[in-house]
Short mmCIF file of C-alpha atoms in Angstrom, two decimals:
data_model
loop_
_atom_site.label_atom_id
_atom_site.label_comp_id
_atom_site.label_asym_id
_atom_site.label_seq_id
_atom_site.Cartn_x
_atom_site.Cartn_y
_atom_site.Cartn_z
CA UNK A 1458 -29.64 5.18 24.45
CA UNK A 1459 -28.75 7.57 21.65
CA UNK A 1460 -25.68 9.65 22.35
CA UNK A 1461 -25.99 13.43 21.95
CA UNK A 1462 -23.41 14.82 19.46
CA UNK A 1463 -20.56 16.84 20.95
CA UNK A 1464 -21.41 19.98 18.98
CA UNK A 1465 -25.02 19.84 20.22
CA UNK A 1466 -23.69 19.62 23.75
CA UNK A 1467 -21.60 22.73 23.09
CA UNK A 1468 -24.67 24.62 21.85
CA UNK A 1469 -26.65 23.58 24.93
CA UNK A 1470 -23.77 24.69 27.15
CA UNK A 1471 -23.69 28.10 25.43
CA UNK A 1472 -27.46 28.51 25.90
CA UNK A 1473 -27.19 27.42 29.52
CA UNK A 1474 -24.42 29.91 30.16
CA UNK A 1475 -26.49 32.68 28.57
CA UNK A 1476 -29.52 31.85 30.72
CA UNK A 1477 -27.32 31.84 33.81
CA UNK A 1478 -25.95 35.24 32.83
CA UNK A 1479 -29.46 36.64 32.42
CA UNK A 1480 -30.51 35.32 35.85
CA UNK A 1481 -27.41 36.64 37.59
CA UNK A 1482 -27.82 40.06 35.94
CA UNK A 1483 -31.44 40.25 37.03
CA UNK A 1484 -30.51 39.27 40.62
CA UNK A 1485 -27.77 41.88 40.76
CA UNK A 1486 -29.93 44.64 39.23
CA UNK A 1487 -33.17 44.24 41.18
CA UNK A 1488 -33.63 48.00 41.01
CA UNK A 1489 -34.26 47.73 37.22
CA UNK A 1490 -37.58 46.73 35.70
CA UNK A 1491 -37.11 44.24 32.80
CA UNK A 1492 -39.24 44.75 29.69
CA UNK A 1493 -40.43 42.24 27.11
CA UNK A 1494 -37.28 42.69 25.01
CA UNK A 1495 -35.12 41.51 27.94
CA UNK A 1496 -36.74 38.09 27.50
CA UNK A 1497 -37.71 37.96 23.81
CA UNK A 1498 -34.43 39.03 22.19
CA UNK A 1499 -32.17 36.71 24.24
CA UNK A 1500 -34.53 33.83 23.44
CA UNK A 1501 -34.32 34.64 19.72
CA UNK A 1502 -30.51 34.84 19.89
CA UNK A 1503 -30.27 31.57 21.81
CA UNK A 1504 -32.59 29.91 19.29
CA UNK A 1505 -30.26 31.02 16.52
CA UNK A 1506 -27.32 29.46 18.36
CA UNK A 1507 -29.17 26.14 18.65
CA UNK A 1508 -29.81 25.95 14.87
CA UNK A 1509 -26.43 27.35 13.79
CA UNK A 1510 -25.10 23.93 12.72
CA UNK A 1511 -27.94 23.34 10.28
CA UNK A 1512 -28.50 26.87 8.96
CA UNK A 1513 -25.29 28.78 9.75
CA UNK A 1514 -25.96 31.94 7.69
CA UNK A 1515 -29.61 32.29 8.75
CA UNK A 1516 -28.63 31.70 12.38
CA UNK A 1517 -25.89 34.35 12.10
CA UNK A 1518 -28.35 36.94 10.76
CA UNK A 1519 -30.85 36.17 13.52
CA UNK A 1520 -28.28 36.21 16.32
CA UNK A 1521 -26.61 39.39 15.07
CA UNK A 1522 -29.93 41.24 14.63
CA UNK A 1523 -31.25 40.17 18.04
CA UNK A 1524 -28.01 41.17 19.79
CA UNK A 1525 -27.79 44.55 18.05
CA UNK A 1526 -31.42 45.29 18.99
CA UNK A 1527 -30.98 44.06 22.55
CA UNK A 1528 -28.39 46.46 23.89
CA UNK A 1529 -29.96 49.78 22.83
CA UNK A 1530 -33.45 48.88 24.10
CA UNK A 1531 -33.11 46.33 26.91
CA UNK A 1532 -33.21 47.29 30.60
CA UNK A 1533 -30.97 44.58 32.13
CA UNK A 1534 -28.07 44.85 29.72
CA UNK A 1535 -27.26 41.12 30.22
CA UNK A 1536 -24.09 39.56 28.73
CA UNK A 1537 -25.33 38.04 25.47
CA UNK A 1538 -22.66 39.79 23.39
CA UNK A 1539 -20.65 36.60 22.93
CA UNK A 1540 -23.48 34.85 21.02
CA UNK A 1541 -22.72 36.62 17.68
CA UNK A 1542 -19.08 35.51 17.97
CA UNK A 1543 -20.23 31.89 18.24
CA UNK A 1544 -22.44 32.32 15.16
CA UNK A 1545 -19.63 34.04 13.24
CA UNK A 1546 -17.25 31.18 14.07
CA UNK A 1547 -19.74 28.56 12.88
CA UNK A 1548 -20.53 30.34 9.61
CA UNK A 1549 -16.83 30.71 8.76
CA UNK A 1550 -16.13 27.12 9.79
CA UNK A 1551 -18.87 25.84 7.49
CA UNK A 1552 -17.34 27.64 4.52
CA UNK A 1553 -19.54 30.76 4.46
CA UNK A 1554 -16.59 33.10 4.86
CA UNK A 1555 -17.91 35.97 2.71
CA UNK A 1556 -21.33 36.12 4.43
CA UNK A 1557 -19.60 35.95 7.82
CA UNK A 1558 -17.34 38.89 6.94
CA UNK A 1559 -20.22 40.88 5.45
CA UNK A 1560 -22.55 40.30 8.43
CA UNK A 1561 -19.77 40.93 10.94
CA UNK A 1562 -18.85 44.20 9.24
CA UNK A 1563 -22.50 45.22 9.08
CA UNK A 1564 -22.87 44.60 12.80
CA UNK A 1565 -19.85 46.75 13.57
CA UNK A 1566 -21.21 49.55 11.34
CA UNK A 1567 -24.59 49.42 13.05
CA UNK A 1568 -22.88 49.50 16.42
CA UNK A 1569 -20.85 52.53 15.35
CA UNK A 1570 -23.93 54.33 14.06
CA UNK A 1571 -25.70 53.57 17.32
CA UNK A 1572 -22.83 55.10 19.23
CA UNK A 1573 -22.86 58.18 16.99
CA UNK A 1574 -26.59 58.54 17.44
CA UNK A 1575 -26.13 58.16 21.18
CA UNK A 1576 -28.72 55.38 21.42
CA UNK A 1577 -26.32 53.58 23.75
CA UNK A 1578 -22.82 54.82 24.51
CA UNK A 1579 -19.94 52.49 23.67
CA UNK A 1580 -16.49 53.90 24.26
CA UNK A 1581 -13.71 53.56 21.74
CA UNK A 1582 -11.81 50.89 23.66
CA UNK A 1583 -14.90 48.67 23.94
CA UNK A 1584 -15.66 49.18 20.25
CA UNK A 1585 -12.09 48.21 19.29
CA UNK A 1586 -12.23 45.15 21.56
CA UNK A 1587 -15.51 43.97 20.02
CA UNK A 1588 -14.09 44.54 16.53
CA UNK A 1589 -11.09 42.38 17.44
CA UNK A 1590 -13.39 39.62 18.70
CA UNK A 1591 -15.34 39.71 15.43
CA UNK A 1592 -12.14 39.34 13.40
CA UNK A 1593 -10.83 36.62 15.74
CA UNK A 1594 -14.08 34.63 15.55
CA UNK A 1595 -14.09 34.67 11.74
CA UNK A 1596 -10.39 33.84 11.57
CA UNK A 1597 -10.74 30.99 14.08
CA UNK A 1598 -13.65 29.52 12.11
CA UNK A 1599 -11.68 29.69 8.88
CA UNK A 1600 -8.64 28.03 10.51
CA UNK A 1601 -10.85 25.32 11.98
CA UNK A 1602 -12.36 24.63 8.56
CA UNK A 1603 -8.94 24.40 6.91
CA UNK A 1604 -7.73 22.05 9.63
CA UNK A 1605 -10.84 19.88 9.26
CA UNK A 1606 -10.39 19.68 5.50
CA UNK A 1607 -6.72 18.82 5.97
CA UNK A 1608 -7.61 15.99 8.36
CA UNK A 1609 -10.26 14.70 5.98
CA UNK A 1610 -7.77 14.73 3.11
CA UNK A 1611 -5.17 12.96 5.26
CA UNK A 1612 -7.76 10.35 6.23
CA UNK A 1613 -8.75 9.87 2.59
CA UNK A 1614 -5.14 9.41 1.56
CA UNK A 1615 -4.62 6.96 4.42
CA UNK A 1616 -7.61 4.93 3.21
CA UNK A 1617 -6.31 4.97 -0.35
CA UNK A 1618 -2.85 3.94 0.85
CA UNK A 1619 -4.38 1.06 2.80
CA UNK A 1620 -6.41 -0.01 -0.23
CA UNK A 1621 -3.28 0.21 -2.40
CA UNK A 1622 -1.35 -1.89 0.11
CA UNK A 1623 -4.08 -4.51 0.08
CA UNK A 1624 -4.15 -4.51 -3.73
CA UNK A 1625 -0.36 -4.79 -3.83
CA UNK A 1626 -0.48 -7.67 -1.35
CA UNK A 1627 -3.04 -9.46 -3.51
CA UNK A 1628 -0.95 -8.84 -6.62
CA UNK A 1629 2.19 -10.17 -4.95
CA UNK A 1630 0.28 -13.20 -3.69
CA UNK A 1631 -0.91 -13.90 -7.23
CA UNK A 1632 2.63 -13.57 -8.58
CA UNK A 1633 3.88 -15.89 -5.87
CA UNK A 1634 1.26 -18.49 -6.79
CA UNK A 1635 2.35 -18.27 -10.43
CA UNK A 1636 5.98 -18.67 -9.38
CA UNK A 1637 5.13 -21.72 -7.30
CA UNK A 1638 3.14 -23.20 -10.18
CA UNK A 1639 6.20 -22.78 -12.37
CA UNK A 1640 8.36 -24.43 -9.74
CA UNK A 1641 5.97 -27.38 -9.56
CA UNK A 1642 6.08 -27.67 -13.35
CA UNK A 1643 9.87 -27.66 -13.33
CA UNK A 1644 10.21 -30.14 -10.49
CA UNK A 1645 7.71 -32.61 -11.87
CA UNK A 1646 8.42 -32.13 -15.58
CA UNK A 1647 12.21 -32.10 -15.50
CA UNK A 1648 12.91 -34.61 -12.76
CA UNK A 1649 10.28 -37.12 -13.80
CA UNK A 1650 11.61 -36.88 -17.37
CA UNK A 1651 15.08 -37.72 -16.06
CA UNK A 1652 13.67 -40.64 -14.07
CA UNK A 1653 11.96 -41.92 -17.21
CA UNK A 1654 15.19 -41.67 -19.25
CA UNK A 1655 17.24 -43.37 -16.56
CA UNK A 1656 14.64 -46.11 -16.12
CA UNK A 1657 14.69 -46.76 -19.87
CA UNK A 1658 18.49 -46.97 -19.80
CA UNK A 1659 18.39 -49.35 -16.84
CA UNK A 1660 15.92 -51.67 -18.57
CA UNK A 1661 17.92 -51.60 -21.78
CA UNK A 1662 21.21 -52.47 -20.08
CA UNK A 1663 19.92 -54.75 -17.34
CA UNK A 1664 21.18 -57.95 -18.99
CA UNK A 1665 23.97 -56.82 -21.29
CA UNK A 1666 25.59 -54.00 -19.22
CA UNK A 1667 24.66 -54.41 -15.55
CA UNK A 1668 27.07 -51.67 -14.49
CA UNK A 1669 25.20 -49.12 -16.62
CA UNK A 1670 21.90 -50.34 -15.24
CA UNK A 1671 23.19 -49.96 -11.69
CA UNK A 1672 24.38 -46.42 -12.40
CA UNK A 1673 21.00 -45.54 -13.92
CA UNK A 1674 19.14 -46.93 -10.92
CA UNK A 1675 21.34 -44.96 -8.55
CA UNK A 1676 20.60 -41.84 -10.59
CA UNK A 1677 16.89 -42.61 -10.35
CA UNK A 1678 17.23 -42.90 -6.60
CA UNK A 1679 19.06 -39.56 -6.33
CA UNK A 1680 16.67 -37.77 -8.68
CA UNK A 1681 13.55 -39.08 -6.97
CA UNK A 1682 14.96 -38.10 -3.57
CA UNK A 1683 15.72 -34.60 -4.84
CA UNK A 1684 12.25 -34.41 -6.45
CA UNK A 1685 10.52 -35.29 -3.20
CA UNK A 1686 12.60 -32.74 -1.31
CA UNK A 1687 11.76 -29.99 -3.77
CA UNK A 1688 8.08 -30.93 -3.83
CA UNK A 1689 7.92 -30.71 -0.05
CA UNK A 1690 9.67 -27.32 -0.10
CA UNK A 1691 7.46 -25.96 -2.89
CA UNK A 1692 4.20 -27.19 -1.40
CA UNK A 1693 5.27 -25.80 1.97
CA UNK A 1694 5.74 -22.42 0.30
CA UNK A 1695 2.31 -22.81 -1.29
CA UNK A 1696 0.74 -23.18 2.15
CA UNK A 1697 2.48 -19.99 3.21
CA UNK A 1698 1.95 -18.06 -0.02
CA UNK A 1699 0.53 -15.02 1.79
CA UNK A 1700 3.53 -14.83 4.12
CA UNK A 1701 7.01 -13.63 3.32
CA UNK A 1702 8.64 -15.57 0.50
CA UNK A 1703 11.55 -17.84 1.46
CA UNK A 1704 14.91 -16.14 1.33
CA UNK A 1705 16.74 -19.10 -0.26
CA UNK A 1706 15.68 -21.06 -3.35
CA UNK A 1707 15.38 -24.82 -3.54
CA UNK A 1708 18.42 -24.82 -5.90
CA UNK A 1709 21.47 -22.63 -5.94
CA UNK A 1710 24.55 -22.17 -8.07
CA UNK A 1711 26.51 -22.76 -4.89
CA UNK A 1712 25.24 -26.37 -5.16
CA UNK A 1713 25.85 -26.75 -8.86
CA UNK A 1714 27.84 -29.97 -8.30
CA UNK A 1715 24.74 -31.64 -6.87
CA UNK A 1716 22.72 -30.42 -9.81
CA UNK A 1717 25.27 -31.86 -12.26
CA UNK A 1718 25.39 -35.21 -10.47
CA UNK A 1719 21.60 -35.52 -10.51
CA UNK A 1720 21.47 -34.93 -14.27
CA UNK A 1721 22.77 -38.43 -15.13
CA UNK A 1722 25.30 -36.95 -17.59
CA UNK A 1723 29.05 -36.76 -17.71
CA UNK A 1724 29.35 -33.00 -17.38
CA UNK A 1725 32.59 -31.05 -17.57
CA UNK A 1726 32.11 -27.94 -15.44
CA UNK A 1727 33.99 -24.66 -15.77
CA UNK A 1728 33.28 -22.00 -13.12
CA UNK A 1729 34.60 -18.44 -13.02
CA UNK A 1730 33.90 -15.85 -10.34
CA UNK A 1731 32.09 -16.15 -6.99
CA UNK A 1732 28.70 -17.84 -7.27
CA UNK A 1733 27.51 -17.34 -3.70
CA UNK A 1734 25.39 -14.46 -2.34
CA UNK A 1735 23.52 -14.00 -5.60
CA UNK A 1736 20.10 -12.36 -5.71
CA UNK A 1737 17.53 -15.06 -4.97
CA UNK A 1738 15.66 -14.60 -8.26
CA UNK A 1739 18.86 -14.76 -10.32
CA UNK A 1740 20.17 -17.78 -8.41
CA UNK A 1741 16.92 -19.68 -8.87
CA UNK A 1742 16.53 -18.76 -12.55
CA UNK A 1743 20.13 -19.75 -13.32
CA UNK A 1744 19.79 -23.21 -11.76
CA UNK A 1745 16.46 -23.81 -13.47
CA UNK A 1746 17.90 -22.84 -16.86
CA UNK A 1747 20.87 -25.18 -16.30
CA UNK A 1748 18.56 -28.01 -15.21
CA UNK A 1749 16.35 -27.57 -18.28
CA UNK A 1750 19.33 -27.40 -20.62
CA UNK A 1751 20.90 -30.57 -19.17
CA UNK A 1752 17.51 -32.31 -19.37
CA UNK A 1753 17.33 -31.42 -23.06
CA UNK A 1754 20.82 -32.85 -23.56
CA UNK A 1755 19.75 -36.07 -21.89
CA UNK A 1756 16.54 -36.37 -23.89
CA UNK A 1757 17.43 -35.07 -27.34
CA UNK A 1758 21.17 -34.84 -27.96
CA UNK A 1759 21.99 -38.51 -28.43
CA UNK A 1760 25.09 -38.18 -26.23
CA UNK A 1761 25.86 -38.63 -22.55
CA UNK A 1762 28.39 -35.81 -22.32
CA UNK A 1763 28.02 -32.06 -21.95
CA UNK A 1764 29.97 -28.96 -20.99
CA UNK A 1765 28.70 -26.43 -18.46
CA UNK A 1766 30.35 -23.01 -18.22
CA UNK A 1767 29.28 -20.44 -15.60
CA UNK A 1768 30.94 -17.01 -15.47
CA UNK A 1769 30.24 -14.09 -13.19
CA UNK A 1770 31.63 -10.76 -14.32
CA UNK A 1771 30.57 -7.13 -14.83
CA UNK A 1772 27.39 -7.51 -12.81
CA UNK A 1773 26.00 -10.46 -14.75
CA UNK A 1774 25.92 -14.26 -14.87
CA UNK A 1775 26.82 -15.99 -18.14
CA UNK A 1776 25.78 -19.61 -18.61
CA UNK A 1777 26.58 -21.99 -21.46
CA UNK A 1778 25.47 -25.61 -21.76
CA UNK A 1779 26.86 -27.36 -24.86
CA UNK A 1780 27.03 -30.89 -26.25
CA UNK A 1781 28.46 -32.46 -29.38
CA UNK A 1782 25.78 -35.07 -29.99
CA UNK A 1783 23.93 -35.55 -33.28
CA UNK A 1784 20.68 -34.55 -31.61
CA UNK A 1785 17.30 -33.94 -33.21
CA UNK A 1786 16.37 -31.30 -35.75
CA UNK A 1787 16.02 -27.89 -34.10
CA UNK A 1788 13.24 -25.51 -35.04
CA UNK A 1789 13.58 -21.93 -33.74
CA UNK A 1790 11.05 -21.21 -31.03
CA UNK A 1791 9.89 -24.81 -30.64
CA UNK A 1792 9.63 -26.60 -27.33
CA UNK A 1793 8.16 -25.48 -24.03
CA UNK A 1794 11.47 -26.04 -22.26
CA UNK A 1795 13.33 -23.40 -24.28
CA UNK A 1796 10.34 -21.07 -24.05
CA UNK A 1797 10.33 -21.48 -20.27
CA UNK A 1798 14.05 -20.67 -20.10
CA UNK A 1799 13.53 -17.54 -22.14
CA UNK A 1800 10.63 -16.42 -19.96
CA UNK A 1801 12.72 -16.85 -16.82
CA UNK A 1802 15.57 -14.81 -18.27
CA UNK A 1803 13.27 -12.11 -19.66
CA UNK A 1804 11.65 -11.69 -16.23
CA UNK A 1805 15.07 -10.60 -14.92
CA UNK A 1806 16.01 -8.46 -17.92
CA UNK A 1807 18.22 -11.19 -19.41
CA UNK A 1808 18.30 -13.32 -22.55
CA UNK A 1809 18.54 -16.97 -23.57
CA UNK A 1810 19.77 -18.20 -26.94
CA UNK A 1811 19.51 -21.81 -28.07
CA UNK A 1812 20.51 -23.51 -31.31
CA UNK A 1813 22.89 -25.90 -33.07
CA UNK A 1814 26.64 -25.28 -32.97
CA UNK A 1815 28.58 -24.85 -36.23
CA UNK A 1816 30.98 -27.61 -35.17
CA UNK A 1817 28.08 -29.92 -34.32
CA UNK A 1818 25.90 -30.45 -31.32
CA UNK A 1819 23.67 -28.03 -29.52
CA UNK A 1820 24.26 -25.03 -27.27
CA UNK A 1821 22.21 -23.00 -24.82
CA UNK A 1822 23.57 -19.64 -23.65
CA UNK A 1823 21.99 -17.39 -21.03
CA UNK A 1824 22.86 -13.94 -19.73
CA UNK A 1825 21.28 -12.78 -16.46
CA UNK A 1826 22.01 -9.30 -15.07
CA UNK A 1827 22.48 -9.25 -11.31
CA UNK A 1828 20.77 -5.87 -10.97
CA UNK A 1829 17.93 -6.49 -13.42
CA UNK A 1830 15.42 -8.08 -11.07
CA UNK A 1831 11.97 -6.61 -11.66
#
């Protein structure tokens, strides 16, 4: 069953109240003889009320004209005076403020002329009261329109905010997927490269230097264990990519000793300043840069020794990984590993420099601001 709109119900209630008023007036004034206008004009006015939502200005003209003609010439003098106020309210509410004011003023002028011509006497107090009702009806309609427009604007902004939140959520989810893809690249690329280097060393020294082979195999065991742990953590984050990102990274500068041990190098470490409670992005980027730099030492330097210096001061983290091996020829900008380190640093507002040292060997330096996360 189709539901009748609330405003239509209001119009029907107004018409019903008017009809009831006509009947009650006729019952109370049985001594008067109604004429045709006592029926025709109220019907015209009530018809205007019923169509006021669709044609507000036309309905206002009809209701006002019927009401103004009713009181001078009707016999019953029934209470239909409130119908023009309803029409005035609707016209103003629908944005026809100027026509509502003009028609309301015209009605008051006609009423005043009728009083002057003594067609029907209306005392000054009644005239002032009706004038106040006209002004109040127009003002109430205008206020209702402004309130409706305000609510519509608020609803529109709420929808836009919701759409923006959804778009932001999708954007963050995409960024998170890219971050996880980078983590997978690092875990697989770096750690498997270390496993390959250590396996080659173990095979080379299996007969001549068993102790080196044993150390390489132990390093393979540690690296593979760490790789599996990081893969499980990263893939678990991938399954929950649309949820809140983990608050702690898979690696941390607070665990730099484990990172150094898993590199398979003899690393001399120099630490300065507290390295705990770092921003998650900075902590993760720093450990990944160190891991990549140590991997490059292992693969390209031709030496098994390196120096790692980490300093925290003045709202930044300074990292230096250096070796003194003969290494391979360095071409500025070559290598995905160095490019990846630079991208990580740039994402945080930092920098990475890599190149040969004047005294020999190779050096990677990184500067990461603690407040530069973007």
